[in-house]
Amino acid sequence: MEGRMDARRLHDALDAQRRARGLSWRQLAEEAGVSPSLLSRMGNGHRPDLDGFIALVQWLGSPAEEFMVWPDSRPRQERGPALETQLALLLRAHEDLTEADREYLLEIFGATMRRIKADRRES
């Protein structure tokens, strides 16, 4: 697989959220369940290990795919999950929705995407 994790983008997102919440790096590390040294190493351009990466994207509340980089040579559909997949992941994260609600929203979105694709083919 040619995709890679963009550690700089992750670090920048962490820094923005940290500043918005008025936290120190040490406080962020404690809340996320990672060591402060991991965040320091990331600030110096190093990538986190898998467990650290998972903890940090969960702390951010962002999908991991947001921090992936795909080579430009790959077709767009291979650079990351489809919009429908991203939406499904987002809806699954909302505990206030029932399974029926999630399925209903995905069905509406799917129908909308099919209509958009059909309109593009006709153009």
mmCIF file of N, CA and C in Angstrom:
data_model
loop_
_atom_site.group_PDB
_atom_site.id
_atom_site.type_symbol
_atom_site.label_atom_id
_atom_site.label_comp_id
_atom_site.label_asym_id
_atom_site.label_seq_id
_atom_site.Cartn_x
_atom_site.Cartn_y
_atom_site.Cartn_z
ATOM 1 N N MET A 1 0.845 -1.182 0.000
ATOM 2 C CA MET A 1 0.000 0.000 0.000
ATOM 3 C C MET A 1 0.882 1.234 0.000
ATOM 4 N N GLU A 2 0.527 2.216 -0.795
ATOM 5 C CA GLU A 2 1.354 3.392 -0.964
ATOM 6 C C GLU A 2 0.950 4.558 -0.078
ATOM 7 N N GLY A 3 -0.195 4.519 0.557
ATOM 8 C CA GLY A 3 -0.642 5.611 1.398
ATOM 9 C C GLY A 3 0.205 5.735 2.646
ATOM 10 N N ARG A 4 0.266 6.942 3.175
ATOM 11 C CA ARG A 4 1.025 7.185 4.392
ATOM 12 C C ARG A 4 0.241 8.102 5.316
ATOM 13 N N MET A 5 0.593 8.044 6.575
ATOM 14 C CA MET A 5 -0.017 8.921 7.557
ATOM 15 C C MET A 5 0.722 10.253 7.543
ATOM 16 N N ASP A 6 -0.012 11.353 7.527
ATOM 17 C CA ASP A 6 0.570 12.689 7.521
ATOM 18 C C ASP A 6 0.688 13.171 8.962
ATOM 19 N N ALA A 7 1.854 12.942 9.554
ATOM 20 C CA ALA A 7 2.080 13.284 10.961
ATOM 21 C C ALA A 7 1.998 14.792 11.184
ATOM 22 N N ARG A 8 2.439 15.578 10.213
ATOM 23 C CA ARG A 8 2.391 17.040 10.369
ATOM 24 C C ARG A 8 0.945 17.519 10.433
ATOM 25 N N ARG A 9 0.089 16.979 9.573
ATOM 26 C CA ARG A 9 -1.328 17.363 9.584
ATOM 27 C C ARG A 9 -1.972 16.986 10.916
ATOM 28 N N LEU A 10 -1.642 15.800 11.422
ATOM 29 C CA LEU A 10 -2.172 15.372 12.718
ATOM 30 C C LEU A 10 -1.693 16.303 13.822
ATOM 31 N N HIS A 11 -0.409 16.610 13.834
ATOM 32 C CA HIS A 11 0.139 17.494 14.869
ATOM 33 C C HIS A 11 -0.514 18.873 14.802
ATOM 34 N N ASP A 12 -0.704 19.397 13.588
ATOM 35 C CA ASP A 12 -1.343 20.706 13.433
ATOM 36 C C ASP A 12 -2.785 20.688 13.935
ATOM 37 N N ALA A 13 -3.513 19.601 13.658
ATOM 38 C CA ALA A 13 -4.894 19.475 14.140
ATOM 39 C C ALA A 13 -4.922 19.401 15.664
ATOM 40 N N LEU A 14 -3.979 18.663 16.244
ATOM 41 C CA LEU A 14 -3.893 18.574 17.704
ATOM 42 C C LEU A 14 -3.596 19.942 18.298
ATOM 43 N N ASP A 15 -2.675 20.659 17.683
ATOM 44 C CA ASP A 15 -2.305 21.983 18.184
ATOM 45 C C ASP A 15 -3.484 22.941 18.118
ATOM 46 N N ALA A 16 -4.241 22.904 17.022
ATOM 47 C CA ALA A 16 -5.408 23.790 16.893
ATOM 48 C C ALA A 16 -6.456 23.475 17.960
ATOM 49 N N GLN A 17 -6.723 22.186 18.164
ATOM 50 C CA GLN A 17 -7.716 21.791 19.175
ATOM 51 C C GLN A 17 -7.215 22.129 20.579
ATOM 52 N N ARG A 18 -5.930 21.916 20.810
ATOM 53 C CA ARG A 18 -5.323 22.219 22.116
ATOM 54 C C ARG A 18 -5.475 23.705 22.420
ATOM 55 N N ARG A 19 -5.147 24.548 21.463
ATOM 56 C CA ARG A 19 -5.267 25.993 21.665
ATOM 57 C C ARG A 19 -6.716 26.412 21.878
ATOM 58 N N ALA A 20 -7.613 25.842 21.080
ATOM 59 C CA ALA A 20 -9.036 26.184 21.200
ATOM 60 C C ALA A 20 -9.578 25.831 22.580
ATOM 61 N N ARG A 21 -9.049 24.764 23.166
ATOM 62 C CA ARG A 21 -9.525 24.328 24.483
ATOM 63 C C ARG A 21 -8.681 24.880 25.629
ATOM 64 N N GLY A 22 -7.650 25.646 25.308
ATOM 65 C CA GLY A 22 -6.816 26.264 26.332
ATOM 66 C C GLY A 22 -6.003 25.252 27.134
ATOM 67 N N LEU A 23 -5.531 24.220 26.459
ATOM 68 C CA LEU A 23 -4.774 23.163 27.132
ATOM 69 C C LEU A 23 -3.284 23.277 26.859
ATOM 70 N N SER A 24 -2.502 22.768 27.773
ATOM 71 C CA SER A 24 -1.067 22.614 27.516
ATOM 72 C C SER A 24 -0.873 21.291 26.791
ATOM 73 N N TRP A 25 0.304 21.087 26.230
ATOM 74 C CA TRP A 25 0.598 19.813 25.579
ATOM 75 C C TRP A 25 0.531 18.677 26.588
ATOM 76 N N ARG A 26 0.970 18.940 27.806
ATOM 77 C CA ARG A 26 0.938 17.911 28.849
ATOM 78 C C ARG A 26 -0.507 17.524 29.181
ATOM 79 N N GLN A 27 -1.387 18.507 29.252
ATOM 80 C CA GLN A 27 -2.797 18.225 29.524
ATOM 81 C C GLN A 27 -3.429 17.441 28.375
ATOM 82 N N LEU A 28 -3.093 17.806 27.153
ATOM 83 C CA LEU A 28 -3.597 17.078 25.994
ATOM 84 C C LEU A 28 -3.150 15.621 26.075
ATOM 85 N N ALA A 29 -1.872 15.410 26.359
ATOM 86 C CA ALA A 29 -1.341 14.043 26.462
ATOM 87 C C ALA A 29 -2.100 13.250 27.513
ATOM 88 N N GLU A 30 -2.354 13.867 28.651
ATOM 89 C CA GLU A 30 -3.066 13.173 29.728
ATOM 90 C C GLU A 30 -4.486 12.812 29.305
ATOM 91 N N GLU A 31 -5.195 13.765 28.693
ATOM 92 C CA GLU A 31 -6.571 13.495 28.250
ATOM 93 C C GLU A 31 -6.621 12.409 27.173
ATOM 94 N N ALA A 32 -5.643 12.430 26.267
ATOM 95 C CA ALA A 32 -5.636 11.475 25.155
ATOM 96 C C ALA A 32 -5.084 10.120 25.568
ATOM 97 N N GLY A 33 -4.394 10.069 26.686
ATOM 98 C CA GLY A 33 -3.821 8.801 27.140
ATOM 99 C C GLY A 33 -2.519 8.443 26.440
ATOM 100 N N VAL A 34 -1.752 9.469 26.065
ATOM 101 C CA VAL A 34 -0.441 9.236 25.442
ATOM 102 C C VAL A 34 0.617 9.953 26.277
ATOM 103 N N SER A 35 1.864 9.656 26.004
ATOM 104 C CA SER A 35 2.940 10.309 26.755
ATOM 105 C C SER A 35 3.227 11.690 26.169
ATOM 106 N N PRO A 36 3.593 12.637 27.017
ATOM 107 C CA PRO A 36 3.979 13.955 26.501
ATOM 108 C C PRO A 36 5.151 13.864 25.523
ATOM 109 N N SER A 37 6.033 12.890 25.733
ATOM 110 C CA SER A 37 7.178 12.753 24.825
ATOM 111 C C SER A 37 6.727 12.368 23.414
ATOM 112 N N LEU A 38 5.625 11.632 23.280
ATOM 113 C CA LEU A 38 5.105 11.305 21.947
ATOM 114 C C LEU A 38 4.739 12.587 21.211
ATOM 115 N N LEU A 39 4.069 13.494 21.899
ATOM 116 C CA LEU A 39 3.669 14.755 21.271
ATOM 117 C C LEU A 39 4.891 15.601 20.926
ATOM 118 N N SER A 40 5.882 15.572 21.783
ATOM 119 C CA SER A 40 7.116 16.296 21.512
ATOM 120 C C SER A 40 7.826 15.740 20.279
ATOM 121 N N ARG A 41 7.897 14.421 20.190
ATOM 122 C CA ARG A 41 8.524 13.790 19.023
ATOM 123 C C ARG A 41 7.752 14.131 17.746
ATOM 124 N N MET A 42 6.425 14.149 17.848
ATOM 125 C CA MET A 42 5.622 14.507 16.677
ATOM 126 C C MET A 42 5.902 15.946 16.250
ATOM 127 N N GLY A 43 6.101 16.819 17.218
ATOM 128 C CA GLY A 43 6.447 18.207 16.906
ATOM 129 C C GLY A 43 7.765 18.320 16.162
ATOM 130 N N ASN A 44 8.614 17.310 16.315
ATOM 131 C CA ASN A 44 9.902 17.267 15.613
ATOM 132 C C ASN A 44 9.839 16.432 14.343
ATOM 133 N N GLY A 45 8.629 16.110 13.885
ATOM 134 C CA GLY A 45 8.468 15.431 12.605
ATOM 135 C C GLY A 45 8.378 13.917 12.657
ATOM 136 N N HIS A 46 8.357 13.314 13.846
ATOM 137 C CA HIS A 46 8.258 11.859 13.949
ATOM 138 C C HIS A 46 6.798 11.426 13.928
ATOM 139 N N ARG A 47 6.568 10.213 13.449
ATOM 140 C CA ARG A 47 5.213 9.664 13.407
ATOM 141 C C ARG A 47 4.929 8.886 14.684
ATOM 142 N N PRO A 48 3.681 8.928 15.163
ATOM 143 C CA PRO A 48 3.335 8.139 16.351
ATOM 144 C C PRO A 48 3.214 6.663 15.995
ATOM 145 N N ASP A 49 3.302 5.813 17.013
ATOM 146 C CA ASP A 49 3.025 4.396 16.781
ATOM 147 C C ASP A 49 1.519 4.232 16.599
ATOM 148 N N LEU A 50 1.085 3.037 16.228
ATOM 149 C CA LEU A 50 -0.326 2.812 15.918
ATOM 150 C C LEU A 50 -1.232 3.125 17.108
ATOM 151 N N ASP A 51 -0.874 2.656 18.307
ATOM 152 C CA ASP A 51 -1.717 2.921 19.483
ATOM 153 C C ASP A 51 -1.809 4.418 19.775
ATOM 154 N N GLY A 52 -0.694 5.116 19.627
ATOM 155 C CA GLY A 52 -0.694 6.561 19.844
ATOM 156 C C GLY A 52 -1.547 7.274 18.813
ATOM 157 N N PHE A 53 -1.436 6.846 17.555
ATOM 158 C CA PHE A 53 -2.226 7.428 16.487
ATOM 159 C C PHE A 53 -3.717 7.265 16.766
ATOM 160 N N ILE A 54 -4.104 6.069 17.148
ATOM 161 C CA ILE A 54 -5.520 5.794 17.434
ATOM 162 C C ILE A 54 -6.004 6.667 18.589
ATOM 163 N N ALA A 55 -5.224 6.737 19.655
ATOM 164 C CA ALA A 55 -5.619 7.546 20.815
ATOM 165 C C ALA A 55 -5.782 9.013 20.429
ATOM 166 N N LEU A 56 -4.896 9.513 19.604
ATOM 167 C CA LEU A 56 -4.940 10.929 19.240
ATOM 168 C C LEU A 56 -6.107 11.255 18.312
ATOM 169 N N VAL A 57 -6.378 10.404 17.330
ATOM 170 C CA VAL A 57 -7.517 10.703 16.451
ATOM 171 C C VAL A 57 -8.835 10.538 17.211
ATOM 172 N N GLN A 58 -8.862 9.633 18.184
ATOM 173 C CA GLN A 58 -10.067 9.516 19.007
ATOM 174 C C GLN A 58 -10.237 10.764 19.866
ATOM 175 N N TRP A 59 -9.151 11.267 20.407
ATOM 176 C CA TRP A 59 -9.230 12.491 21.211
ATOM 177 C C TRP A 59 -9.737 13.649 20.356
ATOM 178 N N LEU A 60 -9.270 13.714 19.115
ATOM 179 C CA LEU A 60 -9.724 14.763 18.205
ATOM 180 C C LEU A 60 -11.170 14.564 17.771
ATOM 181 N N GLY A 61 -11.619 13.299 17.769
ATOM 182 C CA GLY A 61 -12.955 13.004 17.259
ATOM 183 C C GLY A 61 -12.990 13.032 15.739
ATOM 184 N N SER A 62 -11.848 12.779 15.130
ATOM 185 C CA SER A 62 -11.735 12.807 13.668
ATOM 186 C C SER A 62 -11.511 11.408 13.129
ATOM 187 N N PRO A 63 -11.982 11.143 11.915
ATOM 188 C CA PRO A 63 -11.674 9.840 11.309
ATOM 189 C C PRO A 63 -10.194 9.765 10.957
ATOM 190 N N ALA A 64 -9.613 8.606 11.127
ATOM 191 C CA ALA A 64 -8.192 8.414 10.833
ATOM 192 C C ALA A 64 -7.867 8.757 9.392
ATOM 193 N N GLU A 65 -8.806 8.518 8.470
ATOM 194 C CA GLU A 65 -8.579 8.768 7.052
ATOM 195 C C GLU A 65 -8.245 10.226 6.774
ATOM 196 N N GLU A 66 -8.665 11.108 7.676
ATOM 197 C CA GLU A 66 -8.403 12.527 7.507
ATOM 198 C C GLU A 66 -6.904 12.826 7.496
ATOM 199 N N PHE A 67 -6.122 11.928 8.060
ATOM 200 C CA PHE A 67 -4.689 12.147 8.184
ATOM 201 C C PHE A 67 -3.873 11.224 7.285
ATOM 202 N N MET A 68 -4.523 10.703 6.248
ATOM 203 C CA MET A 68 -3.836 9.855 5.284
ATOM 204 C C MET A 68 -3.517 10.664 4.031
ATOM 205 N N VAL A 69 -2.390 10.351 3.423
ATOM 206 C CA VAL A 69 -1.982 10.981 2.178
ATOM 207 C C VAL A 69 -1.813 9.884 1.150
ATOM 208 N N TRP A 70 -2.419 10.076 -0.018
ATOM 209 C CA TRP A 70 -2.324 9.101 -1.097
ATOM 210 C C TRP A 70 -1.556 9.733 -2.239
ATOM 211 N N PRO A 71 -0.701 8.981 -2.895
ATOM 212 C CA PRO A 71 0.036 9.529 -4.036
ATOM 213 C C PRO A 71 -0.916 10.015 -5.117
ATOM 214 N N ASP A 72 -0.556 11.101 -5.768
ATOM 215 C CA ASP A 72 -1.406 11.674 -6.814
ATOM 216 C C ASP A 72 -1.579 10.749 -8.002
ATOM 217 N N SER A 73 -0.686 9.777 -8.161
ATOM 218 C CA SER A 73 -0.778 8.890 -9.305
ATOM 219 C C SER A 73 -1.940 7.905 -9.198
ATOM 220 N N ARG A 74 -2.489 7.746 -8.009
ATOM 221 C CA ARG A 74 -3.602 6.814 -7.839
ATOM 222 C C ARG A 74 -4.903 7.464 -8.269
ATOM 223 N N PRO A 75 -5.802 6.710 -8.870
ATOM 224 C CA PRO A 75 -7.116 7.262 -9.211
ATOM 225 C C PRO A 75 -7.821 7.790 -7.961
ATOM 226 N N ARG A 76 -8.619 8.822 -8.113
ATOM 227 C CA ARG A 76 -9.291 9.470 -6.980
ATOM 228 C C ARG A 76 -10.045 8.470 -6.113
ATOM 229 N N GLN A 77 -10.721 7.505 -6.730
ATOM 230 C CA GLN A 77 -11.512 6.561 -5.951
ATOM 231 C C GLN A 77 -10.645 5.659 -5.085
ATOM 232 N N GLU A 78 -9.329 5.580 -5.370
ATOM 233 C CA GLU A 78 -8.439 4.743 -4.574
ATOM 234 C C GLU A 78 -7.681 5.525 -3.518
ATOM 235 N N ARG A 79 -7.850 6.831 -3.462
ATOM 236 C CA ARG A 79 -7.087 7.656 -2.525
ATOM 237 C C ARG A 79 -7.643 7.648 -1.111
ATOM 238 N N GLY A 80 -8.799 7.156 -0.924
ATOM 239 C CA GLY A 80 -9.385 7.121 0.398
ATOM 240 C C GLY A 80 -10.789 6.576 0.306
ATOM 241 N N PRO A 81 -11.432 6.445 1.449
ATOM 242 C CA PRO A 81 -12.776 5.889 1.438
ATOM 243 C C PRO A 81 -13.757 6.802 0.698
ATOM 244 N N ALA A 82 -14.716 6.175 0.087
ATOM 245 C CA ALA A 82 -15.763 6.917 -0.614
ATOM 246 C C ALA A 82 -16.537 7.771 0.379
ATOM 247 N N LEU A 83 -17.164 8.800 -0.150
ATOM 248 C CA LEU A 83 -17.949 9.697 0.686
ATOM 249 C C LEU A 83 -19.016 8.929 1.476
ATOM 250 N N GLU A 84 -19.637 7.955 0.828
ATOM 251 C CA GLU A 84 -20.652 7.141 1.505
ATOM 252 C C GLU A 84 -20.054 6.407 2.710
ATOM 253 N N THR A 85 -18.833 5.897 2.555
ATOM 254 C CA THR A 85 -18.161 5.193 3.654
ATOM 255 C C THR A 85 -17.841 6.156 4.782
ATOM 256 N N GLN A 86 -17.353 7.330 4.431
ATOM 257 C CA GLN A 86 -17.043 8.322 5.456
ATOM 258 C C GLN A 86 -18.290 8.710 6.240
ATOM 259 N N LEU A 87 -19.402 8.883 5.520
ATOM 260 C CA LEU A 87 -20.650 9.239 6.184
ATOM 261 C C LEU A 87 -21.119 8.114 7.104
ATOM 262 N N ALA A 88 -20.999 6.881 6.650
ATOM 263 C CA ALA A 88 -21.405 5.741 7.481
ATOM 264 C C ALA A 88 -20.600 5.713 8.777
ATOM 265 N N LEU A 89 -19.302 5.960 8.685
ATOM 266 C CA LEU A 89 -18.460 5.990 9.885
ATOM 267 C C LEU A 89 -18.883 7.119 10.818
ATOM 268 N N LEU A 90 -19.169 8.265 10.233
ATOM 269 C CA LEU A 90 -19.594 9.411 11.033
ATOM 270 C C LEU A 90 -20.918 9.128 11.743
ATOM 271 N N LEU A 91 -21.867 8.546 11.013
ATOM 272 C CA LEU A 91 -23.159 8.240 11.619
ATOM 273 C C LEU A 91 -23.044 7.185 12.719
ATOM 274 N N ARG A 92 -22.163 6.216 12.533
ATOM 275 C CA ARG A 92 -21.965 5.179 13.555
ATOM 276 C C ARG A 92 -21.431 5.776 14.852
ATOM 277 N N ALA A 93 -20.687 6.873 14.738
ATOM 278 C CA ALA A 93 -20.109 7.513 15.921
ATOM 279 C C ALA A 93 -21.159 8.273 16.743
ATOM 280 N N HIS A 94 -22.309 8.558 16.139
ATOM 281 C CA HIS A 94 -23.358 9.296 16.856
ATOM 282 C C HIS A 94 -24.258 8.317 17.600
ATOM 283 N N GLU A 95 -24.047 8.247 18.890
ATOM 284 C CA GLU A 95 -24.789 7.296 19.718
ATOM 285 C C GLU A 95 -26.244 7.700 19.918
ATOM 286 N N ASP A 96 -26.568 8.961 19.612
ATOM 287 C CA ASP A 96 -27.943 9.413 19.785
ATOM 288 C C ASP A 96 -28.853 8.960 18.649
ATOM 289 N N LEU A 97 -28.280 8.362 17.586
ATOM 290 C CA LEU A 97 -29.075 7.843 16.475
ATOM 291 C C LEU A 97 -29.329 6.351 16.662
ATOM 292 N N THR A 98 -30.524 5.933 16.348
ATOM 293 C CA THR A 98 -30.804 4.500 16.377
ATOM 294 C C THR A 98 -30.263 3.876 15.089
ATOM 295 N N GLU A 99 -30.183 2.573 15.071
ATOM 296 C CA GLU A 99 -29.734 1.881 13.865
ATOM 297 C C GLU A 99 -30.675 2.192 12.694
ATOM 298 N N ALA A 100 -31.956 2.256 12.979
ATOM 299 C CA ALA A 100 -32.933 2.579 11.932
ATOM 300 C C ALA A 100 -32.700 3.992 11.398
ATOM 301 N N ASP A 101 -32.388 4.937 12.285
ATOM 302 C CA ASP A 101 -32.094 6.312 11.859
ATOM 303 C C ASP A 101 -30.876 6.333 10.948
ATOM 304 N N ARG A 102 -29.831 5.617 11.334
ATOM 305 C CA ARG A 102 -28.603 5.573 10.536
ATOM 306 C C ARG A 102 -28.881 5.008 9.143
ATOM 307 N N GLU A 103 -29.609 3.901 9.105
ATOM 308 C CA GLU A 103 -29.921 3.266 7.826
ATOM 309 C C GLU A 103 -30.759 4.191 6.953
ATOM 310 N N TYR A 104 -31.700 4.884 7.552
ATOM 311 C CA TYR A 104 -32.555 5.813 6.808
ATOM 312 C C TYR A 104 -31.717 6.935 6.186
ATOM 313 N N LEU A 105 -30.832 7.535 6.993
ATOM 314 C CA LEU A 105 -29.984 8.606 6.488
ATOM 315 C C LEU A 105 -29.051 8.121 5.387
ATOM 316 N N LEU A 106 -28.502 6.923 5.544
ATOM 317 C CA LEU A 106 -27.628 6.363 4.511
ATOM 318 C C LEU A 106 -28.400 6.075 3.227
ATOM 319 N N GLU A 107 -29.633 5.639 3.375
ATOM 320 C CA GLU A 107 -30.468 5.370 2.206
ATOM 321 C C GLU A 107 -30.744 6.666 1.440
ATOM 322 N N ILE A 108 -31.078 7.728 2.148
ATOM 323 C CA ILE A 108 -31.328 9.027 1.507
ATOM 324 C C ILE A 108 -30.060 9.525 0.823
ATOM 325 N N PHE A 109 -28.949 9.432 1.506
ATOM 326 C CA PHE A 109 -27.690 9.894 0.940
ATOM 327 C C PHE A 109 -27.315 9.063 -0.287
ATOM 328 N N GLY A 110 -27.486 7.766 -0.195
ATOM 329 C CA GLY A 110 -27.188 6.893 -1.331
ATOM 330 C C GLY A 110 -28.016 7.243 -2.549
ATOM 331 N N ALA A 111 -29.302 7.492 -2.337
ATOM 332 C CA ALA A 111 -30.180 7.875 -3.446
ATOM 333 C C ALA A 111 -29.734 9.207 -4.046
ATOM 334 N N THR A 112 -29.334 10.126 -3.207
ATOM 335 C CA THR A 112 -28.857 11.423 -3.687
ATOM 336 C C THR A 112 -27.590 11.264 -4.517
ATOM 337 N N MET A 113 -26.654 10.455 -4.053
ATOM 338 C CA MET A 113 -25.405 10.238 -4.783
ATOM 339 C C MET A 113 -25.662 9.549 -6.130
ATOM 340 N N ARG A 114 -26.581 8.585 -6.152
ATOM 341 C CA ARG A 114 -26.919 7.929 -7.424
ATOM 342 C C ARG A 114 -27.496 8.939 -8.407
ATOM 343 N N ARG A 115 -28.332 9.837 -7.927
ATOM 344 C CA ARG A 115 -28.941 10.876 -8.785
ATOM 345 C C ARG A 115 -27.866 11.806 -9.331
ATOM 346 N N ILE A 116 -26.941 12.218 -8.492
ATOM 347 C CA ILE A 116 -25.854 13.112 -8.927
ATOM 348 C C ILE A 116 -25.006 12.433 -9.987
ATOM 349 N N LYS A 117 -24.656 11.166 -9.778
ATOM 350 C CA LYS A 117 -23.834 10.431 -10.745
ATOM 351 C C LYS A 117 -24.578 10.247 -12.058
ATOM 352 N N ALA A 118 -25.877 9.983 -11.997
ATOM 353 C CA ALA A 118 -26.673 9.815 -13.223
ATOM 354 C C ALA A 118 -26.735 11.145 -13.967
ATOM 355 N N ASP A 119 -26.923 12.248 -13.255
ATOM 356 C CA ASP A 119 -26.967 13.567 -13.909
ATOM 357 C C ASP A 119 -25.650 13.886 -14.586
ATOM 358 N N ARG A 120 -24.555 13.500 -13.981
ATOM 359 C CA ARG A 120 -23.240 13.755 -14.575
ATOM 360 C C ARG A 120 -23.061 12.957 -15.869
ATOM 361 N N ARG A 121 -23.542 11.724 -15.857
ATOM 362 C CA ARG A 121 -23.420 10.883 -17.062
ATOM 363 C C ARG A 121 -24.229 11.447 -18.212
ATOM 364 N N GLU A 122 -25.377 12.041 -17.899
ATOM 365 C CA GLU A 122 -26.248 12.600 -18.929
ATOM 366 C C GLU A 122 -25.708 13.895 -19.492
ATOM 367 N N SER A 123 -24.877 14.568 -18.753
ATOM 368 C CA SER A 123 -24.336 15.862 -19.215
ATOM 369 C C SER A 123 -23.297 15.723 -20.276
#
